Amino acid sequence: MFGISEFFKKVQNSFTKEVVLRTTIKEMIKKHVGIDVPIENIAPKNGIVTLKNISQSARTAIFIKKEKILEELKGERVVDLR
């Protein structure tokens, strides 16, 4: 029984880390571009963040400010926005 509780703690910790990362990315986009991207539309994987289900005009505005956003997210190990 002790092993199961430890397993669920690890799952919860990894989920919490991902939510914090997504929230940080959302805040940086809001700060630099002024667009509110829902957390469920942000998918980080191996340092590459994919933005899903956003309009083309919002996507263009984000990519214009891409370098500034990535500069602030270096501590989070984010290397690219797509």
mmCIF file of N, CA and C in Angstrom:
data_model
loop_
_atom_site.group_PDB
_atom_site.id
_atom_site.type_symbol
_atom_site.label_atom_id
_atom_site.label_comp_id
_atom_site.label_asym_id
_atom_site.label_seq_id
_atom_site.Cartn_x
_atom_site.Cartn_y
_atom_site.Cartn_z
ATOM 1 N N MET A 1 0.817 -1.198 0.000
ATOM 2 C CA MET A 1 0.000 0.000 0.000
ATOM 3 C C MET A 1 0.862 1.264 0.000
ATOM 4 N N PHE A 2 1.993 1.189 0.650
ATOM 5 C CA PHE A 2 2.862 2.360 0.687
ATOM 6 C C PHE A 2 3.340 2.728 -0.711
ATOM 7 N N GLY A 3 3.593 1.752 -1.553
ATOM 8 C CA GLY A 3 4.067 1.994 -2.914
ATOM 9 C C GLY A 3 3.046 2.712 -3.765
ATOM 10 N N ILE A 4 1.775 2.394 -3.583
ATOM 11 C CA ILE A 4 0.718 3.043 -4.358
ATOM 12 C C ILE A 4 0.616 4.516 -4.009
ATOM 13 N N SER A 5 0.704 4.841 -2.718
ATOM 14 C CA SER A 5 0.601 6.249 -2.315
ATOM 15 C C SER A 5 1.778 7.061 -2.846
ATOM 16 N N GLU A 6 2.957 6.465 -2.856
ATOM 17 C CA GLU A 6 4.129 7.155 -3.410
ATOM 18 C C GLU A 6 3.971 7.373 -4.912
ATOM 19 N N PHE A 7 3.411 6.389 -5.597
ATOM 20 C CA PHE A 7 3.170 6.522 -7.025
ATOM 21 C C PHE A 7 2.239 7.689 -7.318
ATOM 22 N N PHE A 8 1.148 7.787 -6.569
ATOM 23 C CA PHE A 8 0.196 8.873 -6.795
ATOM 24 C C PHE A 8 0.781 10.236 -6.434
ATOM 25 N N LYS A 9 1.672 10.285 -5.457
ATOM 26 C CA LYS A 9 2.350 11.541 -5.131
ATOM 27 C C LYS A 9 3.218 11.995 -6.305
ATOM 28 N N LYS A 10 3.913 11.063 -6.942
ATOM 29 C CA LYS A 10 4.758 11.397 -8.088
ATOM 30 C C LYS A 10 3.924 11.895 -9.255
ATOM 31 N N VAL A 11 2.788 11.234 -9.502
ATOM 32 C CA VAL A 11 1.900 11.663 -10.583
ATOM 33 C C VAL A 11 1.372 13.056 -10.302
ATOM 34 N N GLN A 12 0.968 13.309 -9.069
ATOM 35 C CA GLN A 12 0.444 14.626 -8.706
ATOM 36 C C GLN A 12 1.523 15.693 -8.840
ATOM 37 N N ASN A 13 2.745 15.406 -8.434
ATOM 38 C CA ASN A 13 3.829 16.374 -8.542
ATOM 39 C C ASN A 13 4.146 16.709 -9.999
ATOM 40 N N SER A 14 4.152 15.721 -10.868
ATOM 41 C CA SER A 14 4.440 15.990 -12.280
ATOM 42 C C SER A 14 3.317 16.803 -12.914
ATOM 43 N N PHE A 15 2.083 16.526 -12.535
ATOM 44 C CA PHE A 15 0.946 17.292 -13.046
ATOM 45 C C PHE A 15 1.017 18.744 -12.577
ATOM 46 N N THR A 16 1.380 18.945 -11.319
ATOM 47 C CA THR A 16 1.499 20.297 -10.770
ATOM 48 C C THR A 16 2.585 21.086 -11.489
ATOM 49 N N LYS A 17 3.709 20.452 -11.770
ATOM 50 C CA LYS A 17 4.800 21.124 -12.481
ATOM 51 C C LYS A 17 4.362 21.566 -13.873
ATOM 52 N N GLU A 18 3.599 20.730 -14.557
ATOM 53 C CA GLU A 18 3.143 21.084 -15.896
ATOM 54 C C GLU A 18 2.152 22.240 -15.855
ATOM 55 N N VAL A 19 1.268 22.257 -14.878
ATOM 56 C CA VAL A 19 0.299 23.355 -14.744
ATOM 57 C C VAL A 19 1.022 24.662 -14.452
ATOM 58 N N VAL A 20 2.035 24.617 -13.613
ATOM 59 C CA VAL A 20 2.810 25.820 -13.303
ATOM 60 C C VAL A 20 3.534 26.319 -14.555
ATOM 61 N N LEU A 21 4.109 25.413 -15.342
ATOM 62 C CA LEU A 21 4.788 25.797 -16.577
ATOM 63 C C LEU A 21 3.814 26.426 -17.562
ATOM 64 N N ARG A 22 2.660 25.804 -17.745
ATOM 65 C CA ARG A 22 1.659 26.352 -18.662
ATOM 66 C C ARG A 22 1.188 27.729 -18.205
ATOM 67 N N THR A 23 1.003 27.901 -16.904
ATOM 68 C CA THR A 23 0.578 29.194 -16.372
ATOM 69 C C THR A 23 1.646 30.258 -16.603
ATOM 70 N N THR A 24 2.898 29.906 -16.414
ATOM 71 C CA THR A 24 3.998 30.843 -16.646
ATOM 72 C C THR A 24 4.052 31.265 -18.111
ATOM 73 N N ILE A 25 3.896 30.316 -19.015
ATOM 74 C CA ILE A 25 3.901 30.626 -20.448
ATOM 75 C C ILE A 25 2.730 31.540 -20.791
ATOM 76 N N LYS A 26 1.571 31.243 -20.239
ATOM 77 C CA LYS A 26 0.378 32.067 -20.473
ATOM 78 C C LYS A 26 0.610 33.500 -19.999
ATOM 79 N N GLU A 27 1.213 33.658 -18.823
ATOM 80 C CA GLU A 27 1.479 34.992 -18.282
ATOM 81 C C GLU A 27 2.477 35.768 -19.137
ATOM 82 N N MET A 28 3.502 35.095 -19.658
ATOM 83 C CA MET A 28 4.488 35.777 -20.507
ATOM 84 C C MET A 28 3.860 36.223 -21.822
ATOM 85 N N ILE A 29 2.992 35.405 -22.392
ATOM 86 C CA ILE A 29 2.301 35.801 -23.624
ATOM 87 C C ILE A 29 1.394 36.982 -23.352
ATOM 88 N N LYS A 30 0.687 36.944 -22.235
ATOM 89 C CA LYS A 30 -0.210 38.046 -21.866
ATOM 90 C C LYS A 30 0.593 39.328 -21.629
ATOM 91 N N LYS A 31 1.744 39.209 -20.991
ATOM 92 C CA LYS A 31 2.587 40.371 -20.677
ATOM 93 C C LYS A 31 3.131 41.043 -21.933
ATOM 94 N N HIS A 32 3.637 40.251 -22.862
ATOM 95 C CA HIS A 32 4.307 40.815 -24.036
ATOM 96 C C HIS A 32 3.375 41.101 -25.206
ATOM 97 N N VAL A 33 2.317 40.319 -25.345
ATOM 98 C CA VAL A 33 1.462 40.452 -26.521
ATOM 99 C C VAL A 33 0.086 41.009 -26.155
ATOM 100 N N GLY A 34 -0.375 40.723 -24.944
ATOM 101 C CA GLY A 34 -1.694 41.188 -24.532
ATOM 102 C C GLY A 34 -2.820 40.255 -24.944
ATOM 103 N N ILE A 35 -2.479 39.021 -25.294
ATOM 104 C CA ILE A 35 -3.471 38.030 -25.708
ATOM 105 C C ILE A 35 -3.570 36.968 -24.621
ATOM 106 N N ASP A 36 -4.803 36.642 -24.254
ATOM 107 C CA ASP A 36 -5.034 35.641 -23.232
ATOM 108 C C ASP A 36 -5.251 34.279 -23.895
ATOM 109 N N VAL A 37 -4.250 33.412 -23.791
ATOM 110 C CA VAL A 37 -4.324 32.068 -24.375
ATOM 111 C C VAL A 37 -4.752 31.108 -23.263
ATOM 112 N N PRO A 38 -5.809 30.333 -23.463
ATOM 113 C CA PRO A 38 -6.230 29.364 -22.442
ATOM 114 C C PRO A 38 -5.146 28.317 -22.169
ATOM 115 N N ILE A 39 -5.045 27.899 -20.924
ATOM 116 C CA ILE A 39 -4.022 26.938 -20.519
ATOM 117 C C ILE A 39 -4.136 25.627 -21.300
ATOM 118 N N GLU A 40 -5.349 25.211 -21.596
ATOM 119 C CA GLU A 40 -5.506 23.936 -22.305
ATOM 120 C C GLU A 40 -5.027 23.999 -23.751
ATOM 121 N N ASN A 41 -4.763 25.200 -24.273
ATOM 122 C CA ASN A 41 -4.251 25.353 -25.639
ATOM 123 C C ASN A 41 -2.731 25.452 -25.691
ATOM 124 N N ILE A 42 -2.076 25.296 -24.549
ATOM 125 C CA ILE A 42 -0.617 25.348 -24.465
ATOM 126 C C ILE A 42 -0.116 23.939 -24.186
ATOM 127 N N ALA A 43 0.748 23.429 -25.056
ATOM 128 C CA ALA A 43 1.249 22.061 -24.913
ATOM 129 C C ALA A 43 2.775 22.052 -24.934
ATOM 130 N N PRO A 44 3.417 22.057 -23.756
ATOM 131 C CA PRO A 44 4.883 21.970 -23.722
ATOM 132 C C PRO A 44 5.350 20.519 -23.795
ATOM 133 N N LYS A 45 6.394 20.289 -24.594
ATOM 134 C CA LYS A 45 6.968 18.947 -24.696
ATOM 135 C C LYS A 45 8.425 19.070 -25.117
ATOM 136 N N ASN A 46 9.314 18.604 -24.285
ATOM 137 C CA ASN A 46 10.758 18.606 -24.557
ATOM 138 C C ASN A 46 11.294 19.987 -24.908
ATOM 139 N N GLY A 47 10.835 21.017 -24.217
ATOM 140 C CA GLY A 47 11.323 22.369 -24.434
ATOM 141 C C GLY A 47 10.664 23.108 -25.580
ATOM 142 N N ILE A 48 9.771 22.454 -26.301
ATOM 143 C CA ILE A 48 9.066 23.081 -27.410
ATOM 144 C C ILE A 48 7.605 23.260 -27.009
ATOM 145 N N VAL A 49 7.128 24.492 -27.097
ATOM 146 C CA VAL A 49 5.753 24.800 -26.718
ATOM 147 C C VAL A 49 4.925 24.944 -27.986
ATOM 148 N N THR A 50 3.856 24.175 -28.061
ATOM 149 C CA THR A 50 2.951 24.235 -29.198
ATOM 150 C C THR A 50 1.668 24.920 -28.755
ATOM 151 N N LEU A 51 1.257 25.925 -29.517
ATOM 152 C CA LEU A 51 0.014 26.635 -29.236
ATOM 153 C C LEU A 51 -1.058 26.103 -30.171
ATOM 154 N N LYS A 52 -2.162 25.654 -29.593
ATOM 155 C CA LYS A 52 -3.222 25.043 -30.382
ATOM 156 C C LYS A 52 -4.485 25.890 -30.324
ATOM 157 N N ASN A 53 -5.280 25.800 -31.373
ATOM 158 C CA ASN A 53 -6.606 26.422 -31.434
ATOM 159 C C ASN A 53 -6.608 27.922 -31.145
ATOM 160 N N ILE A 54 -5.648 28.630 -31.733
ATOM 161 C CA ILE A 54 -5.668 30.090 -31.618
ATOM 162 C C ILE A 54 -5.725 30.657 -33.036
ATOM 163 N N SER A 55 -6.253 31.863 -33.130
ATOM 164 C CA SER A 55 -6.432 32.469 -34.454
ATOM 165 C C SER A 55 -5.089 32.807 -35.087
ATOM 166 N N GLN A 56 -5.115 32.975 -36.395
ATOM 167 C CA GLN A 56 -3.893 33.285 -37.124
ATOM 168 C C GLN A 56 -3.350 34.662 -36.741
ATOM 169 N N SER A 57 -4.221 35.619 -36.497
ATOM 170 C CA SER A 57 -3.753 36.949 -36.105
ATOM 171 C C SER A 57 -3.089 36.906 -34.727
ATOM 172 N N ALA A 58 -3.646 36.121 -33.803
ATOM 173 C CA ALA A 58 -3.026 35.968 -32.483
ATOM 174 C C ALA A 58 -1.684 35.248 -32.601
ATOM 175 N N ARG A 59 -1.642 34.235 -33.435
ATOM 176 C CA ARG A 59 -0.404 33.484 -33.661
ATOM 177 C C ARG A 59 0.686 34.402 -34.224
ATOM 178 N N THR A 60 0.318 35.256 -35.176
ATOM 179 C CA THR A 60 1.276 36.196 -35.763
ATOM 180 C C THR A 60 1.798 37.180 -34.727
ATOM 181 N N ALA A 61 0.903 37.719 -33.897
ATOM 182 C CA ALA A 61 1.310 38.665 -32.853
ATOM 183 C C ALA A 61 2.257 38.009 -31.855
ATOM 184 N N ILE A 62 1.999 36.756 -31.514
ATOM 185 C CA ILE A 62 2.868 36.038 -30.577
ATOM 186 C C ILE A 62 4.239 35.814 -31.205
ATOM 187 N N PHE A 63 4.283 35.445 -32.461
ATOM 188 C CA PHE A 63 5.561 35.159 -33.101
ATOM 189 C C PHE A 63 6.376 36.411 -33.389
ATOM 190 N N ILE A 64 5.734 37.567 -33.460
ATOM 191 C CA ILE A 64 6.484 38.813 -33.592
ATOM 192 C C ILE A 64 7.280 39.066 -32.310
ATOM 193 N N LYS A 65 6.701 38.743 -31.170
ATOM 194 C CA LYS A 65 7.350 38.936 -29.862
ATOM 195 C C LYS A 65 8.009 37.667 -29.333
ATOM 196 N N LYS A 66 8.189 36.691 -30.178
ATOM 197 C CA LYS A 66 8.688 35.373 -29.789
ATOM 198 C C LYS A 66 10.020 35.435 -29.044
ATOM 199 N N GLU A 67 10.956 36.216 -29.520
ATOM 200 C CA GLU A 67 12.290 36.279 -28.910
ATOM 201 C C GLU A 67 12.232 36.812 -27.482
ATOM 202 N N LYS A 68 11.424 37.839 -27.242
ATOM 203 C CA LYS A 68 11.307 38.400 -25.895
ATOM 204 C C LYS A 68 10.653 37.401 -24.946
ATOM 205 N N ILE A 69 9.651 36.689 -25.439
ATOM 206 C CA ILE A 69 8.966 35.687 -24.613
ATOM 207 C C ILE A 69 9.936 34.559 -24.265
ATOM 208 N N LEU A 70 10.669 34.071 -25.246
ATOM 209 C CA LEU A 70 11.619 32.980 -25.010
ATOM 210 C C LEU A 70 12.748 33.410 -24.080
ATOM 211 N N GLU A 71 13.158 34.668 -24.168
ATOM 212 C CA GLU A 71 14.216 35.171 -23.299
ATOM 213 C C GLU A 71 13.797 35.085 -21.833
ATOM 214 N N GLU A 72 12.535 35.411 -21.552
ATOM 215 C CA GLU A 72 12.048 35.349 -20.177
ATOM 216 C C GLU A 72 11.764 33.926 -19.726
ATOM 217 N N LEU A 73 11.573 33.010 -20.656
ATOM 218 C CA LEU A 73 11.257 31.625 -20.309
ATOM 219 C C LEU A 73 12.483 30.717 -20.299
ATOM 220 N N LYS A 74 13.682 31.273 -20.413
ATOM 221 C CA LYS A 74 14.885 30.440 -20.419
ATOM 222 C C LYS A 74 15.029 29.633 -19.136
ATOM 223 N N GLY A 75 14.643 30.192 -18.016
ATOM 224 C CA GLY A 75 14.726 29.482 -16.742
ATOM 225 C C GLY A 75 13.783 28.294 -16.676
ATOM 226 N N GLU A 76 12.794 28.277 -17.539
ATOM 227 C CA GLU A 76 11.829 27.180 -17.578
ATOM 228 C C GLU A 76 12.201 26.128 -18.614
ATOM 229 N N ARG A 77 13.361 26.255 -19.239
ATOM 230 C CA ARG A 77 13.859 25.317 -20.252
ATOM 231 C C ARG A 77 12.987 25.262 -21.502
ATOM 232 N N VAL A 78 12.412 26.387 -21.856
ATOM 233 C CA VAL A 78 11.635 26.483 -23.081
ATOM 234 C C VAL A 78 12.564 27.021 -24.153
ATOM 235 N N VAL A 79 12.653 26.316 -25.291
ATOM 236 C CA VAL A 79 13.586 26.713 -26.336
ATOM 237 C C VAL A 79 12.893 27.198 -27.597
ATOM 238 N N ASP A 80 11.598 26.873 -27.777
ATOM 239 C CA ASP A 80 10.924 27.290 -29.002
ATOM 240 C C ASP A 80 9.409 27.366 -28.785
ATOM 241 N N LEU A 81 8.783 28.259 -29.527
ATOM 242 C CA LEU A 81 7.323 28.407 -29.567
ATOM 243 C C LEU A 81 6.867 28.072 -30.974
ATOM 244 N N ARG A 82 5.850 27.244 -31.083
ATOM 245 C CA ARG A 82 5.325 26.890 -32.405
ATOM 246 C C ARG A 82 3.836 27.015 -32.408
#
